[in-house]
Each structure stands twice: as structure tokens, then as C-alpha cells.
Coordinates of C-alpha atoms in Angstrom, one line a residue:
X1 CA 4.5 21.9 18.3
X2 CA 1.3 19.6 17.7
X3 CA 1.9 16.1 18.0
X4 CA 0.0 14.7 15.1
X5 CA -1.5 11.5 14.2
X6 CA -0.3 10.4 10.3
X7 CA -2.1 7.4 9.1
X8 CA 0.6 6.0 6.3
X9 CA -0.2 3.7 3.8
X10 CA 2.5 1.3 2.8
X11 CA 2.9 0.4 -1.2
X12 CA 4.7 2.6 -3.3
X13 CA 4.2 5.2 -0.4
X14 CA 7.5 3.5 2.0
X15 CA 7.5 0.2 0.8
X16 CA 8.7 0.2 -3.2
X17 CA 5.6 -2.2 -3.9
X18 CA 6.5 -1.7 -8.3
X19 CA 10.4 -3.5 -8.0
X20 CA 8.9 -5.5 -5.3
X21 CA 6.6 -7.0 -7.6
X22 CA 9.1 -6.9 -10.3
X23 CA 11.5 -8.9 -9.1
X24 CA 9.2 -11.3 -7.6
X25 CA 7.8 -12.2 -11.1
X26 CA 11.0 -12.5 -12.5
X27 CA 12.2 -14.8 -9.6
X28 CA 8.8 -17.0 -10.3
X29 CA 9.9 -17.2 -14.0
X30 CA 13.0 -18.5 -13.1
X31 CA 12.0 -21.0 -10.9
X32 CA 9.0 -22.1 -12.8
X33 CA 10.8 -21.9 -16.1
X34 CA 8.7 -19.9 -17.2
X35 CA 9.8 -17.8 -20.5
X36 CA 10.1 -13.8 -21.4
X37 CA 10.2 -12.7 -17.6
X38 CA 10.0 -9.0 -18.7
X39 CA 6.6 -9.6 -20.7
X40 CA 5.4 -11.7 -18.2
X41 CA 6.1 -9.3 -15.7
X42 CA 4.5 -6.2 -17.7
X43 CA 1.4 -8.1 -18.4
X44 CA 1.3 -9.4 -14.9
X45 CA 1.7 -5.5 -13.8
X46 CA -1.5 -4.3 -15.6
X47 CA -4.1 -7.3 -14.4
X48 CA -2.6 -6.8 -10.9
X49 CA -3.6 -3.4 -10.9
X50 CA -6.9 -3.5 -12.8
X51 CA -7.8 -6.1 -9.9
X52 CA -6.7 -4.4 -6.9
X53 CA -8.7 -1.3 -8.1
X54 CA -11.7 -3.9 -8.8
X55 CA -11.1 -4.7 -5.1
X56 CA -11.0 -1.4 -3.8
X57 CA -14.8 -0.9 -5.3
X58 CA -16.2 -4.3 -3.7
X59 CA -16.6 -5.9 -7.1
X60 CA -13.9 -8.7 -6.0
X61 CA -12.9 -10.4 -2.9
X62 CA -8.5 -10.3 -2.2
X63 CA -9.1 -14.0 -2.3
X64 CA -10.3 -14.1 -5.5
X65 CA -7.3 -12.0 -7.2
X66 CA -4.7 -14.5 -5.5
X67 CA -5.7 -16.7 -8.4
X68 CA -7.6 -15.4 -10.8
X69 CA -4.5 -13.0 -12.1
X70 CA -2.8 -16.2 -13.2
X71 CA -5.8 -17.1 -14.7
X72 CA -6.3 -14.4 -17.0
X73 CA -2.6 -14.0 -17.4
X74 CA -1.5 -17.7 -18.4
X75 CA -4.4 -17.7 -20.5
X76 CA -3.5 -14.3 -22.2
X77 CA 0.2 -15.6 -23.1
X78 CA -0.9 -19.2 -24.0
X79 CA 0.4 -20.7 -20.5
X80 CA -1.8 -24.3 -20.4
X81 CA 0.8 -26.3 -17.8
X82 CA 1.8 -24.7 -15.0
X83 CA -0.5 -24.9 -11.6
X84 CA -2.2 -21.1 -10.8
X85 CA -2.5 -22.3 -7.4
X86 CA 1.0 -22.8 -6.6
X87 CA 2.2 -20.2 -8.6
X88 CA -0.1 -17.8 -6.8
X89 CA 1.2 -19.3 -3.5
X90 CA 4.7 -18.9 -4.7
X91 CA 4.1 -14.9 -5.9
X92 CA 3.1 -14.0 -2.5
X93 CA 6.2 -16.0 -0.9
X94 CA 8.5 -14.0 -2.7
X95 CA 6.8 -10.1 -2.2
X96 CA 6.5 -11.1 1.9
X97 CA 10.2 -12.0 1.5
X98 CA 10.9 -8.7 -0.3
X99 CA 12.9 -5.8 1.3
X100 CA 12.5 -3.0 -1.3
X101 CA 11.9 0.4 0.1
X102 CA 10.7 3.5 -1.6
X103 CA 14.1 6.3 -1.3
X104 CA 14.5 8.4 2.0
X105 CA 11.1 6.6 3.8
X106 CA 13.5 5.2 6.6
X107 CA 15.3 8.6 7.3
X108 CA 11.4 10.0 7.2
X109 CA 9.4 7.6 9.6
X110 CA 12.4 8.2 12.2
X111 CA 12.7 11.5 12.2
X112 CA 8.6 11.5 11.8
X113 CA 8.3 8.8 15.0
X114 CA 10.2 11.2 17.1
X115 CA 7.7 13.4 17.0
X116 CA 4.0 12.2 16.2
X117 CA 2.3 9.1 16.4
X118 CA 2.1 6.7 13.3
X119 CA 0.2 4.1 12.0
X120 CA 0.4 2.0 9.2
X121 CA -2.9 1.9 6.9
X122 CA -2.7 -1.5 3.9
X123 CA -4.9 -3.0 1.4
X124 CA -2.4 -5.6 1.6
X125 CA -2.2 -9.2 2.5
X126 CA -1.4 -9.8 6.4
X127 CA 1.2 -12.0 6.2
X128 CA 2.9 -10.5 3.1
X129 CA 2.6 -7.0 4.6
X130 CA 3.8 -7.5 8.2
X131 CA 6.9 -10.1 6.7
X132 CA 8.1 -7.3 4.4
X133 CA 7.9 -4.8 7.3
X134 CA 9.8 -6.7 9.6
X135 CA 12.5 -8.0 7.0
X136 CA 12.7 -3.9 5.9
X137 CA 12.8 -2.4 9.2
X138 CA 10.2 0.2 8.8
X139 CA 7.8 -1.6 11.0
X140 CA 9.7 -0.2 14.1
X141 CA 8.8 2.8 13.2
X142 CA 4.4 2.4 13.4
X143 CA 2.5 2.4 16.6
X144 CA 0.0 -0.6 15.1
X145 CA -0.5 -1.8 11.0
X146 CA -3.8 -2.1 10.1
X147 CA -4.1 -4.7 7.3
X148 CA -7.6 -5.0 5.3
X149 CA -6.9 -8.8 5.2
X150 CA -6.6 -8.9 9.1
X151 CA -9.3 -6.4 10.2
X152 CA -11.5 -7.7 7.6
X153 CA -12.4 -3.9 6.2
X154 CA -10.2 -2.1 3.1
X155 CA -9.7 1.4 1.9
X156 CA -11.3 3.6 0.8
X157 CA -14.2 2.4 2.8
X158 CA -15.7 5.0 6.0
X159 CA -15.6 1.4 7.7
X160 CA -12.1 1.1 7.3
X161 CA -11.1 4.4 8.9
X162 CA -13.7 3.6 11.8
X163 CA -12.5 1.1 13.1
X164 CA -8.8 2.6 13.1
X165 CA -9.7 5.6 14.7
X166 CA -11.7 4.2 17.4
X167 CA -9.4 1.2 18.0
X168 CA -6.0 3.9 18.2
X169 CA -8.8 5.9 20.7
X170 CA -8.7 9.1 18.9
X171 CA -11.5 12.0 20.2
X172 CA -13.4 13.7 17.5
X173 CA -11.7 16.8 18.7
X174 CA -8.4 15.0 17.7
X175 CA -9.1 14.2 13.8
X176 CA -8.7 17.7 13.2
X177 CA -4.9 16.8 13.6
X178 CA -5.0 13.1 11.5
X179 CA -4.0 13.1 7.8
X180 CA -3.8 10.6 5.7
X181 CA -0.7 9.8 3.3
X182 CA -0.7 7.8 1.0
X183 CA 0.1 7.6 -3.3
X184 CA -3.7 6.2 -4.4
X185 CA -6.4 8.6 -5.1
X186 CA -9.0 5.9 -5.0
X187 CA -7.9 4.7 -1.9
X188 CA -6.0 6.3 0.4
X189 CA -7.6 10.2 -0.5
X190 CA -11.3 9.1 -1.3
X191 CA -10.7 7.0 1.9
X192 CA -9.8 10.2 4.0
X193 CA -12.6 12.0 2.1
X194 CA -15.0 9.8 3.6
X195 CA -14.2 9.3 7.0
X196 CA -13.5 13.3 7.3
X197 CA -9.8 13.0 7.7
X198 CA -7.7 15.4 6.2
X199 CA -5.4 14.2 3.0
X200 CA -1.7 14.0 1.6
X201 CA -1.4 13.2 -1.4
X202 CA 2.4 11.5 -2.0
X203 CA 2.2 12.0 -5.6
X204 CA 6.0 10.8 -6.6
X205 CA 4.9 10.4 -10.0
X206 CA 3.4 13.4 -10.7
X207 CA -0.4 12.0 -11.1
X208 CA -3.3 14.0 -12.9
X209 CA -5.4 15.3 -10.0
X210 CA -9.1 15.7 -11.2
X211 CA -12.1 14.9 -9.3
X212 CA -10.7 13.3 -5.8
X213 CA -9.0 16.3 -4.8
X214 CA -6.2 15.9 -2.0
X215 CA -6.0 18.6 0.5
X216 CA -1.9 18.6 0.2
X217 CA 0.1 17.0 -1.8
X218 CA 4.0 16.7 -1.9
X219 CA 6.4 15.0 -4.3
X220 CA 9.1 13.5 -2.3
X221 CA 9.9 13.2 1.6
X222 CA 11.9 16.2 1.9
X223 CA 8.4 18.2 1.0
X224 CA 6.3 15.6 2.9
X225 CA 8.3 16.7 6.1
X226 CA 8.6 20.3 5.4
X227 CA 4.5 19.9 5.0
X228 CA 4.1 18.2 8.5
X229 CA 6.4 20.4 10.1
X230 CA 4.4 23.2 9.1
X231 CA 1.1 21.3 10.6
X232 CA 2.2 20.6 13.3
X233 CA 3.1 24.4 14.3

């Protein structure tokens, strides 16, 4: 059997990044008093989004969504007293604090670290990301996170995938057995298509596939480990 090297992203891939950010919302509402949680929340759910994606093609810095989300959002609902800077501060508190896991991703990283070498690959914020690792266990499971915040580089860029490769010390002749998994398109399977790393799609949700084209894709983990079991032969 080949040992193989998995490059795994992190949100909505192992950790369950949509109730994460759900129930950090609501919490804020709570503590901020802070009315209609769940339309908050849903609003909050579609800017957060449209501005990651805005980040993943360099229109926006990560800094500049911290903020700028309230922003738009208090001024969509009519929100004129509450402070976006602390309430931005307080959002992040909350999702580094959170533990919410996507179903069957701990029985798969441990069976998946017995056997092949894996790395963590996130968009995410450093502190927030390595927090919720830690407080969810999974981090025992990667050799090394990369964070965009921390190496200063983020998916899908060829950059990005670079600097992971050379810094794990991968050969060229080893990429042919790297894949990248992860549930983004845009990110994680454009990102693979540029750096000329093979792709997993993790497509849980059953996403339209048109023109980024994975070269797998699986459903759930029972698939995703049938798949790499059958890679690795």
C-alpha cells in the first residue's frame, strides 16, 4: 500500500464551520441584545460568504471582512448602536471557542493518520482555526496546519500550495500521490488545479459540478475512505 500525502481543508470539510457559525451569531445576539437571532444569523450567513469568496479572488483583504460584514449587516437591518469593532472581536471569540465537527471526520482522520501523512490546508483565521482544532481534538490528527492568515498566502492561489509542498519537503516525483480534499470548488479544487495536485471533491451537499471539474468526488467519509484506500493500492 502507498502511503499518501492528503492535504485536508478544514470548514465544512471536518470542522462543521455552518452550526459553528450559527450558534456563534446567536450567542452574540444574546449577549449584545441584539433582536431576531435567526434573521440576523441568515443575513449574516449570506455577507459572510459573498466576502470570503471576494477574498479568495484578491478583491479583499481577511482583515477587511473582520469588520466590514457588520458593516453592511447592521446597516442592512437598521442596527445604528452597537460597536462593529467589538462585535467583530466578539464573533471570532466565539467560532475559536467552537467544538462543532462535521459527522464521522474523527473516526476518518484516525483511521486516515494510521496510514498516510496529513496536513491541514485553511483560509481561516490563525487563532480561530488552531483554538477550534485543539478544543475539537482533530488537530492530533495533522502533521502541520497551514493557515492563510499565518503563512500570509490563501487558496486557491499556486502560491499557497508552494509553499506547503516545499515546506512539508515533498519531491516532484511525490505529488503524483498528493490530493487535495476539501468541499470549495473555488478554493480547495481550482487550488489543486493550479498547483498540479490531484483533487477530492467532498461534496456533502450534493453541489452542481460545471466548469472546475474535481478529479474524484465522494459524498460522505465512508466513500472518501473507500476512495483513498483504493489510491493508495
Amino acid at each position: 500500500m502507498k502511503r499518501l500525502t492528503l492535504l485536508i481543508d478544514a470548514d465544512d470539510t471536518v470542522l462543521d464551520f455552518q452550526n459553528s457559525e450559527r450558534d456563534s451569531i446567536i450567542a452574540l445576539c444574546r449577549d449584545y441584545c441584539i433582536d431576531g437571532a435567526e434573521d440576523f444569523a441568515d443575513k449574516f450567513k449570506q455577507i459572510n460568504r459573498k466576502m470570503w469568496d471576494m477574498f479568495e479572488l484578491g478583491l479583499i483583504t481577511r482583515e477587511q471582512i473582520f469588520y466590514t460584514r457588520f458593516e453592511e449587516l447592521f446597516a442592512i437591518l437598521g442596527i445604528a448602536d452597537k460597536d462593529v469593532v467589538e462585535i467583530g472581536d466578539a464573533y471570532r471569540e466565539y467560532m475559536a471557542h467552537s467544538r462543532r465537527i462535521i459527522s464521522g471526520a474523527r473516526a476518518f482522520l484516525k483511521r486516515a493518520a494510521a496510514n498516510h501523512d496529513l496536513y491541514c490546508v485553511t483560509n481561516g483565521i490563525t487563532r480561530t482555526q488552531k483554538m477550534r482544532m485543539k478544543s475539537s481534538g482533530l488537530g492530533k490528527y495533522f502533521k502541520k496546519l497551514y493557515i492563510s492568515q499565518e503563512i500570509n498566502l490563501a487558496k486557491p492561489s499556486k502560491e499557497f500550495f508552494d509553499y506547503v509542498i516545499e515546506d512539508i519537503g515533498l519531491p516532484q516525483e511525490d505529488l503524483k500521490n498528493t490530493y487535495i480534499i476539501g468541499d470549495s470548488l473555488t478554493s480547495d479544487v481550482q487550488g489543486g488545479i493550479n498547483s498540479g495536485i490531484r483533487t477530492v471533491l467532498f461534496n456533502k451537499e450534493n453541489k452542481t459540478v460545471k466548469d472546475i471539474r474535481p478529479d474524484f468526488q465522494v459524498k460522505g467519509f465512508k466513500e472518501l475512505e473507500r476512495l483513498i484506500a483504493k489510491l493508495a493500492e
